[in-house]
Every structure is written in C-alpha cells, then in structure tokens.
Amino acid sequence: MAPQHALLLLIILADAIHGQQQQLMEYMERRLAVLEERISQWHDQSSRYSTELRDFKNKVVSMLETVEKDRETIRAEVENTAVRVDRLEREVDYLETQNPAPPCVEVDDKLMENQVSTARKRKNEKYDKLTDCSDTVSQVKAMKILKRFGSTAGLWTKDPVGNSEKIYVFDGTSNDTVYVFPRMREFTLFSATRKAARIKLPYPWVGTGHLVYGAHLYYIRRHGTFQVIKFSLANKTIVDSSVFPAEEQIPVFGLSSYNYIDLAADEEGIWAIYATQENERNIALAKLDPASLDIEQMWDTPCPRENAESAFVICGALYVVYNTRLPSRSRIQCVFDVSGSMASEDAALVYFPKRYGSHSSMKYNPKERQIYAWDDGYQLIYRMEMKKKTEI
C-alpha cells in the first residue's frame, strides 16, 4: 500500500506543478503581449516623430535657401543703390561747380525789423522822382487780342529794360515753370508750348504779381511769410531774396483772392502793391530797390480794395482798375501819385473795352507804353494814350 500511496502523491504533485506552469506561461504570454503592444506603439510614435522632424528639417532648409536668395538680391540692390548714389553725388558736385549756390532765404528778424523801421520812417512822405516823367493816362487808344493760352488766370510780359524781344508766360496762380517764347510772332502763332523754352524755378510762385526787369525775374513765393525772389535769367539761379516787410497781409485786390503782392515796373523802377490787416480797406504801395530788394518808401493810398481787380504804375502814379463781381467793363477809378503832383479826382476816368471776364494781371511796359493783360485765358495788349499832368 505504501508504494501506491507514494505514486498517487507523485501524480497529484505533478498535476499541481503542471497547473502552476500553465498559469505562469499564460501570465508570461500576457506580459509579453502587453510589452509587444507598447513596443509597437513606441515604434509608431517614433516613426511619426521622425517623419515630422524630417518634414520640419526640409521646411527649415527651404526657408534658409529662400533667405539666402533674398540676401543676395538685397545685397545686389544695395550695391546698385550705392553706385547710383555715388553717381548722383558726382553729378551734384559738378552742378555746384557750374552754378553758384542759391542764397539763404531764411528770415533775418533783426534785418527785417531794421528794414521795416527805415521804411516806416519815410512812410507817406512825398516821393523824390528819379526821372522827369510827367505823363498820365488819358484813354485806352487801342486793344489787341493776341490769342487764348493756358489757364483763366496768369501773366505774360516782356522785359522793359534792354532790347530783348522774349515773351515770358506764367500760366496759372501756382506753378514753378515759366514759358519763354523768342518773339511775339512765335507766341502768337504757336498754339502749343512745345516751341517754347522752359525755365524751372527753384521754388513755386503764388499769384500773378510777378515781373521781368533788367534780365532778372522777380516773383512772389509764400513760405510762411511772403518773399520776393530775384532770379537771374542768365545764370538760371537765385541771386537775392527778401522777406516782404509787411505784417498780416491780405489779398491786395478784392476780386483777386490769389494776389497778395503785385510787382509793377514803370519809368521810376520797381514797385510793390499790397494790403495789410492794419489798413484792410485800402491798398498800400511800396518802392523797391531792384538791386537789393530793400523797401525805400511806403505809402497808404486812398484807393479801396473792394471791387479792385488789378493795378499798374506809370510815372510814379498808381492806377487801380475796378470791376464788379459779375464782370463788366473795367475802369480806372482811383489814382495815387506818390509825388503829389496829381490828385485822384483830377485823373481821367478811363474805361477799358468790354472783354471776356476780368483781368487777372495787367503789366505796364514803360518802354512800349502799353499794358500786357491776361483776361480769362486771353492775352491782350492795351495801347495807352498819355498826356502831361500839367494839362489836367
């Protein structure tokens, strides 16, 4: 019996050990399955991360290549710009050697104050004439319509000093290009500006109160204050400039809001017609030194600004031309003689022929004794008949 019991016990122990081995194998298989799953997940994630890293690397490489190309392009543009700047500097240096630098047009407050003080000391004094000119306007002898050119407002004129036949045209009330025709014939016949020479001014003008006198162009510039610019027609450069010594300026003519200073020439030289807030009802007059642009004398005239459209000076007398808001016949209705030899009421009441609109400029030529007028885009010439002031 003892051997049978031992055998049975061995069988039971063998079954138990076999069961435990089976459980262990199952446990190990489960653990290995979990481990394989995690390894598979890690492999998938590693593969995805590797792909994303490779894509990112490719993008960075592409961006770096683009940046490199842009850098080369910018470097080439910078080098090209440097070459152009160097060329421009050489051209500027050459131009500066060919033309003198324009004078400084900054306002010298002390100089301006002294100039105003000197002029005011002689304000409204009787003028000592430089010539024996004693003529006054009797009537408009003839009117000639030359052509229609440019804007409704402008200025055309000749140099009354010397023998030049050139015609100078300022088209508009704000510009920086002056047209120059060689003679009256070319200006009359040519309908376009392609036949005209052009003068490019360093600063734009304002208004229509400019002047050509003694181979120089005198024009009005507004840069905060009003400046009179003296421009050489020979050298095409500014030779002098002056701040007009009048405070709180207003339009000089009631019917021309764009004119604050109207420069005029006569037998005595150059004059400036203007108006200020201090005496806003009437027009003022000043005598200019054409060489230095200094104000020699100033006058408050009795001529009202209201309904005034233009003015000119003949033999030291200011003639103011009046009209109406709805343009009709212009007329000389106020005369102011700075020498005191003629009263305004003694002057003839002169009417201009009926025209198109109103005068934007009227420039008297003392050499030719006629007026160059701009009327609503038409260029006119008025031939004036004169008589002696003593005959009045």
Short mmCIF file of N, CA and C in Angstrom, two decimals, residues 21-146:
data_model
loop_
_atom_site.label_atom_id
_atom_site.label_comp_id
_atom_site.label_asym_id
_atom_site.label_seq_id
_atom_site.Cartn_x
_atom_site.Cartn_y
_atom_site.Cartn_z
N GLN A 21 2.70 25.72 -13.83
CA GLN A 21 3.49 26.07 -15.02
C GLN A 21 2.59 26.65 -16.12
N GLN A 22 1.40 26.05 -16.22
CA GLN A 22 0.47 26.57 -17.23
C GLN A 22 0.08 28.02 -16.94
N GLN A 23 -0.24 28.28 -15.64
CA GLN A 23 -0.60 29.65 -15.24
C GLN A 23 0.56 30.60 -15.47
N LEU A 24 1.78 30.14 -15.14
CA LEU A 24 2.96 31.01 -15.32
C LEU A 24 3.16 31.33 -16.81
N MET A 25 2.96 30.32 -17.63
CA MET A 25 3.12 30.54 -19.06
C MET A 25 2.07 31.52 -19.60
N GLU A 26 0.87 31.36 -19.11
CA GLU A 26 -0.18 32.29 -19.54
C GLU A 26 0.13 33.72 -19.09
N TYR A 27 0.64 33.82 -17.83
CA TYR A 27 0.98 35.15 -17.30
C TYR A 27 2.10 35.78 -18.13
N MET A 28 3.11 34.95 -18.44
CA MET A 28 4.24 35.45 -19.21
C MET A 28 3.79 35.84 -20.62
N GLU A 29 2.87 35.05 -21.18
CA GLU A 29 2.37 35.39 -22.51
C GLU A 29 1.61 36.72 -22.49
N ARG A 30 0.81 36.91 -21.42
CA ARG A 30 0.07 38.19 -21.33
C ARG A 30 1.04 39.36 -21.20
N ARG A 31 2.05 39.21 -20.36
CA ARG A 31 3.02 40.30 -20.17
C ARG A 31 3.78 40.59 -21.45
N LEU A 32 4.14 39.50 -22.14
CA LEU A 32 4.84 39.70 -23.40
C LEU A 32 3.93 40.39 -24.44
N ALA A 33 2.66 40.05 -24.42
CA ALA A 33 1.72 40.68 -25.35
C ALA A 33 1.62 42.19 -25.08
N VAL A 34 1.51 42.53 -23.76
CA VAL A 34 1.46 43.96 -23.39
C VAL A 34 2.73 44.66 -23.81
N LEU A 35 3.86 44.00 -23.57
CA LEU A 35 5.15 44.61 -23.92
C LEU A 35 5.27 44.79 -25.43
N GLU A 36 4.81 43.77 -26.18
CA GLU A 36 4.85 43.91 -27.62
C GLU A 36 3.96 45.05 -28.12
N GLU A 37 2.79 45.19 -27.47
CA GLU A 37 1.89 46.29 -27.85
C GLU A 37 2.53 47.64 -27.59
N ARG A 38 3.19 47.77 -26.43
CA ARG A 38 3.83 49.04 -26.10
C ARG A 38 5.01 49.31 -27.04
N ILE A 39 5.73 48.23 -27.35
CA ILE A 39 6.84 48.41 -28.30
C ILE A 39 6.31 48.85 -29.67
N SER A 40 5.18 48.26 -30.07
CA SER A 40 4.57 48.65 -31.35
C SER A 40 4.13 50.12 -31.33
N GLN A 41 3.49 50.55 -30.20
CA GLN A 41 3.09 51.95 -30.07
C GLN A 41 4.31 52.89 -30.13
N TRP A 42 5.35 52.50 -29.40
CA TRP A 42 6.56 53.34 -29.40
C TRP A 42 7.14 53.44 -30.79
N HIS A 43 7.12 52.29 -31.51
CA HIS A 43 7.65 52.29 -32.87
C HIS A 43 6.83 53.21 -33.78
N ASP A 44 5.49 53.14 -33.63
CA ASP A 44 4.63 54.01 -34.44
C ASP A 44 4.89 55.48 -34.12
N GLN A 45 4.94 55.80 -32.83
CA GLN A 45 5.19 57.19 -32.43
C GLN A 45 6.56 57.67 -32.89
N SER A 46 7.56 56.79 -32.74
CA SER A 46 8.91 57.15 -33.17
C SER A 46 8.96 57.39 -34.67
N SER A 47 8.23 56.56 -35.41
CA SER A 47 8.18 56.74 -36.87
C SER A 47 7.49 58.06 -37.24
N ARG A 48 6.38 58.38 -36.52
CA ARG A 48 5.67 59.64 -36.79
C ARG A 48 6.53 60.84 -36.44
N TYR A 49 7.18 60.77 -35.28
CA TYR A 49 8.05 61.88 -34.87
C TYR A 49 9.20 62.05 -35.85
N SER A 50 9.72 60.92 -36.32
CA SER A 50 10.82 61.00 -37.29
C SER A 50 10.35 61.66 -38.59
N THR A 51 9.14 61.30 -39.02
CA THR A 51 8.59 61.90 -40.25
C THR A 51 8.37 63.41 -40.07
N GLU A 52 7.79 63.82 -38.92
CA GLU A 52 7.56 65.24 -38.65
C GLU A 52 8.87 66.00 -38.56
N LEU A 53 9.88 65.38 -37.93
CA LEU A 53 11.18 66.03 -37.82
C LEU A 53 11.81 66.21 -39.19
N ARG A 54 11.65 65.17 -40.03
CA ARG A 54 12.20 65.26 -41.38
C ARG A 54 11.49 66.35 -42.19
N ASP A 55 10.15 66.44 -42.05
CA ASP A 55 9.41 67.50 -42.75
C ASP A 55 9.82 68.88 -42.26
N PHE A 56 9.98 69.01 -40.95
CA PHE A 56 10.39 70.30 -40.37
C PHE A 56 11.77 70.70 -40.88
N LYS A 57 12.67 69.68 -40.94
CA LYS A 57 14.01 69.94 -41.44
C LYS A 57 13.96 70.42 -42.89
N ASN A 58 13.12 69.78 -43.69
CA ASN A 58 13.01 70.18 -45.09
C ASN A 58 12.48 71.62 -45.23
N LYS A 59 11.49 71.96 -44.38
CA LYS A 59 10.94 73.32 -44.40
C LYS A 59 12.01 74.34 -44.00
N VAL A 60 12.76 74.03 -42.95
CA VAL A 60 13.81 74.95 -42.50
C VAL A 60 14.86 75.14 -43.58
N VAL A 61 15.24 74.04 -44.22
CA VAL A 61 16.24 74.12 -45.29
C VAL A 61 15.72 74.98 -46.44
N SER A 62 14.42 74.80 -46.79
CA SER A 62 13.82 75.60 -47.86
C SER A 62 13.79 77.08 -47.50
N MET A 63 13.43 77.35 -46.24
CA MET A 63 13.39 78.74 -45.79
C MET A 63 14.78 79.36 -45.79
N LEU A 64 15.77 78.60 -45.37
CA LEU A 64 17.14 79.11 -45.38
C LEU A 64 17.62 79.39 -46.80
N GLU A 65 17.24 78.53 -47.73
CA GLU A 65 17.60 78.78 -49.13
C GLU A 65 16.94 80.06 -49.65
N THR A 66 15.65 80.27 -49.28
CA THR A 66 14.95 81.49 -49.69
C THR A 66 15.59 82.72 -49.09
N VAL A 67 15.93 82.63 -47.78
CA VAL A 67 16.59 83.76 -47.11
C VAL A 67 17.91 84.08 -47.77
N GLU A 68 18.63 83.05 -48.15
CA GLU A 68 19.93 83.25 -48.80
C GLU A 68 19.75 83.95 -50.15
N LYS A 69 18.73 83.53 -50.90
CA LYS A 69 18.46 84.18 -52.18
C LYS A 69 18.06 85.64 -51.97
N ASP A 70 17.18 85.88 -50.98
CA ASP A 70 16.77 87.26 -50.68
C ASP A 70 17.96 88.09 -50.25
N ARG A 71 18.85 87.49 -49.47
CA ARG A 71 20.03 88.23 -49.02
C ARG A 71 20.90 88.63 -50.20
N GLU A 72 21.04 87.71 -51.16
CA GLU A 72 21.83 88.02 -52.34
C GLU A 72 21.18 89.12 -53.17
N THR A 73 19.83 89.04 -53.27
CA THR A 73 19.10 90.07 -54.02
C THR A 73 19.25 91.44 -53.36
N ILE A 74 19.06 91.47 -52.02
CA ILE A 74 19.19 92.73 -51.29
C ILE A 74 20.61 93.28 -51.40
N ARG A 75 21.59 92.37 -51.30
CA ARG A 75 22.98 92.82 -51.41
C ARG A 75 23.24 93.44 -52.78
N ALA A 76 22.69 92.83 -53.83
CA ALA A 76 22.86 93.38 -55.18
C ALA A 76 22.17 94.73 -55.31
N GLU A 77 20.95 94.85 -54.72
CA GLU A 77 20.23 96.13 -54.78
C GLU A 77 20.97 97.20 -54.00
N VAL A 78 21.53 96.86 -52.84
CA VAL A 78 22.29 97.82 -52.05
C VAL A 78 23.52 98.29 -52.82
N GLU A 79 24.21 97.35 -53.46
CA GLU A 79 25.39 97.73 -54.24
C GLU A 79 24.99 98.63 -55.41
N ASN A 80 23.86 98.30 -56.07
CA ASN A 80 23.38 99.13 -57.17
C ASN A 80 23.00 100.52 -56.69
N THR A 81 22.31 100.59 -55.52
CA THR A 81 21.93 101.88 -54.95
C THR A 81 23.16 102.70 -54.59
N ALA A 82 24.17 102.03 -54.03
CA ALA A 82 25.40 102.74 -53.67
C ALA A 82 26.06 103.34 -54.90
N VAL A 83 26.05 102.58 -56.01
CA VAL A 83 26.63 103.08 -57.25
C VAL A 83 25.85 104.29 -57.75
N ARG A 84 24.51 104.21 -57.69
CA ARG A 84 23.68 105.33 -58.15
C ARG A 84 23.85 106.56 -57.28
N VAL A 85 23.92 106.36 -55.95
CA VAL A 85 24.13 107.48 -55.03
C VAL A 85 25.48 108.14 -55.31
N ASP A 86 26.49 107.31 -55.54
CA ASP A 86 27.82 107.85 -55.84
C ASP A 86 27.80 108.66 -57.13
N ARG A 87 27.07 108.14 -58.14
CA ARG A 87 26.96 108.87 -59.40
C ARG A 87 26.21 110.18 -59.19
N LEU A 88 25.12 110.13 -58.41
CA LEU A 88 24.33 111.33 -58.14
C LEU A 88 25.17 112.37 -57.40
N GLU A 89 25.97 111.92 -56.43
CA GLU A 89 26.82 112.87 -55.70
C GLU A 89 27.82 113.53 -56.63
N ARG A 90 28.36 112.76 -57.57
CA ARG A 90 29.30 113.36 -58.52
C ARG A 90 28.60 114.38 -59.42
N GLU A 91 27.34 114.05 -59.83
CA GLU A 91 26.60 115.00 -60.66
C GLU A 91 26.26 116.27 -59.90
N VAL A 92 25.87 116.11 -58.63
CA VAL A 92 25.57 117.29 -57.80
C VAL A 92 26.83 118.14 -57.62
N ASP A 93 27.96 117.47 -57.37
CA ASP A 93 29.21 118.22 -57.23
C ASP A 93 29.53 118.98 -58.51
N TYR A 94 29.26 118.33 -59.65
CA TYR A 94 29.52 119.00 -60.92
C TYR A 94 28.61 120.22 -61.10
N LEU A 95 27.30 120.03 -60.79
CA LEU A 95 26.36 121.14 -60.93
C LEU A 95 26.72 122.29 -60.01
N GLU A 96 27.16 121.98 -58.80
CA GLU A 96 27.54 123.03 -57.87
C GLU A 96 28.76 123.80 -58.37
N THR A 97 29.64 123.12 -59.10
CA THR A 97 30.79 123.83 -59.66
C THR A 97 30.38 124.69 -60.84
N GLN A 98 29.27 124.31 -61.52
CA GLN A 98 28.82 125.07 -62.68
C GLN A 98 27.91 126.23 -62.30
N ASN A 99 27.17 126.09 -61.19
CA ASN A 99 26.22 127.12 -60.76
C ASN A 99 26.48 127.49 -59.31
N PRO A 100 26.46 128.77 -59.02
CA PRO A 100 26.64 129.17 -57.62
C PRO A 100 25.44 128.76 -56.78
N ALA A 101 25.69 128.47 -55.53
CA ALA A 101 24.63 128.05 -54.62
C ALA A 101 23.64 129.17 -54.41
N PRO A 102 22.34 128.87 -54.32
CA PRO A 102 21.35 129.93 -54.08
C PRO A 102 21.52 130.52 -52.70
N PRO A 103 21.20 131.80 -52.58
CA PRO A 103 21.38 132.44 -51.28
C PRO A 103 20.40 131.90 -50.26
N CYS A 104 20.74 132.04 -49.05
CA CYS A 104 19.87 131.60 -47.96
C CYS A 104 18.64 132.49 -47.92
N VAL A 105 17.47 131.89 -47.81
CA VAL A 105 16.24 132.68 -47.78
C VAL A 105 15.60 132.63 -46.40
N GLU A 106 16.40 132.28 -45.40
CA GLU A 106 15.87 132.29 -44.05
C GLU A 106 15.63 133.73 -43.59
N VAL A 107 14.67 133.89 -42.73
CA VAL A 107 14.29 135.21 -42.26
C VAL A 107 15.28 135.71 -41.21
N ASP A 108 15.89 136.84 -41.51
CA ASP A 108 16.73 137.52 -40.53
C ASP A 108 15.85 138.53 -39.82
N ASP A 109 15.39 138.18 -38.62
CA ASP A 109 14.41 139.03 -37.92
C ASP A 109 14.94 140.42 -37.66
N LYS A 110 16.21 140.53 -37.27
CA LYS A 110 16.77 141.84 -36.96
C LYS A 110 16.88 142.69 -38.21
N LEU A 111 17.35 142.07 -39.31
CA LEU A 111 17.47 142.80 -40.56
C LEU A 111 16.10 143.24 -41.05
N MET A 112 15.12 142.36 -40.94
CA MET A 112 13.77 142.70 -41.36
C MET A 112 13.20 143.84 -40.51
N GLU A 113 13.46 143.79 -39.22
CA GLU A 113 12.97 144.84 -38.32
C GLU A 113 13.59 146.19 -38.67
N ASN A 114 14.89 146.20 -38.97
CA ASN A 114 15.56 147.44 -39.35
C ASN A 114 15.00 147.98 -40.67
N GLN A 115 14.74 147.05 -41.60
CA GLN A 115 14.21 147.46 -42.89
C GLN A 115 12.82 148.06 -42.75
N VAL A 116 11.98 147.41 -41.95
CA VAL A 116 10.63 147.93 -41.72
C VAL A 116 10.70 149.29 -41.04
N SER A 117 11.58 149.43 -40.05
CA SER A 117 11.72 150.68 -39.32
C SER A 117 12.14 151.82 -40.24
N THR A 118 13.12 151.54 -41.12
CA THR A 118 13.60 152.56 -42.04
C THR A 118 12.51 152.97 -43.02
N ALA A 119 11.76 151.98 -43.53
CA ALA A 119 10.70 152.28 -44.49
C ALA A 119 9.57 153.06 -43.83
N ARG A 120 9.24 152.71 -42.59
CA ARG A 120 8.14 153.39 -41.92
C ARG A 120 8.48 154.83 -41.56
N LYS A 121 9.76 155.10 -41.34
CA LYS A 121 10.15 156.48 -41.06
C LYS A 121 9.83 157.39 -42.24
N ARG A 122 9.91 156.81 -43.44
CA ARG A 122 9.63 157.58 -44.65
C ARG A 122 8.25 157.28 -45.20
N LYS A 123 7.40 156.64 -44.38
CA LYS A 123 6.07 156.26 -44.86
C LYS A 123 5.24 157.49 -45.15
N ASN A 124 4.59 157.45 -46.31
CA ASN A 124 3.68 158.50 -46.78
C ASN A 124 4.38 159.83 -47.05
N GLU A 125 5.73 159.83 -47.08
CA GLU A 125 6.43 161.05 -47.47
C GLU A 125 6.29 161.27 -48.97
N LYS A 126 6.48 162.50 -49.38
CA LYS A 126 6.44 162.83 -50.80
C LYS A 126 7.66 162.20 -51.47
N TYR A 127 7.43 161.62 -52.63
CA TYR A 127 8.48 160.89 -53.33
C TYR A 127 9.29 161.83 -54.22
N ASP A 128 10.62 161.70 -54.12
CA ASP A 128 11.52 162.47 -54.99
C ASP A 128 11.77 161.63 -56.24
N LYS A 129 11.22 162.05 -57.35
CA LYS A 129 11.28 161.25 -58.57
C LYS A 129 12.69 161.19 -59.12
N LEU A 130 13.00 160.06 -59.75
CA LEU A 130 14.31 159.84 -60.35
C LEU A 130 14.35 160.32 -61.80
N THR A 131 13.19 160.44 -62.42
CA THR A 131 13.12 160.86 -63.82
C THR A 131 12.22 162.09 -63.92
N ASP A 132 12.15 162.64 -65.13
CA ASP A 132 11.28 163.80 -65.37
C ASP A 132 9.96 163.38 -65.99
N CYS A 133 9.61 162.10 -65.86
CA CYS A 133 8.36 161.59 -66.43
C CYS A 133 7.17 162.26 -65.75
N SER A 134 6.29 162.84 -66.56
CA SER A 134 5.12 163.54 -66.01
C SER A 134 3.86 163.18 -66.77
N ASP A 135 3.84 162.00 -67.37
CA ASP A 135 2.67 161.58 -68.15
C ASP A 135 1.64 160.91 -67.27
N THR A 136 0.40 161.01 -67.71
CA THR A 136 -0.70 160.30 -67.06
C THR A 136 -1.60 159.71 -68.14
N VAL A 137 -2.39 158.72 -67.77
CA VAL A 137 -3.25 158.04 -68.74
C VAL A 137 -4.41 158.94 -69.12
N SER A 138 -4.60 159.08 -70.43
CA SER A 138 -5.73 159.85 -70.94
C SER A 138 -6.88 158.94 -71.34
N GLN A 139 -6.55 157.88 -72.09
CA GLN A 139 -7.56 156.91 -72.50
C GLN A 139 -6.87 155.68 -73.08
N VAL A 140 -7.67 154.63 -73.29
CA VAL A 140 -7.17 153.43 -73.96
C VAL A 140 -7.28 153.68 -75.46
N LYS A 141 -6.11 153.74 -76.11
CA LYS A 141 -6.07 154.08 -77.53
C LYS A 141 -6.51 152.91 -78.40
N ALA A 142 -6.08 151.71 -78.03
CA ALA A 142 -6.43 150.53 -78.83
C ALA A 142 -6.29 149.28 -77.98
N MET A 143 -7.02 148.23 -78.38
CA MET A 143 -6.92 146.93 -77.73
C MET A 143 -6.68 145.88 -78.79
N LYS A 144 -5.73 144.98 -78.53
CA LYS A 144 -5.43 143.90 -79.46
C LYS A 144 -5.52 142.58 -78.73
N ILE A 145 -6.33 141.66 -79.26
CA ILE A 145 -6.45 140.31 -78.70
C ILE A 145 -5.48 139.41 -79.46
N LEU A 146 -4.49 138.86 -78.77
CA LEU A 146 -3.48 138.06 -79.44
C LEU A 146 -3.90 136.60 -79.59
#
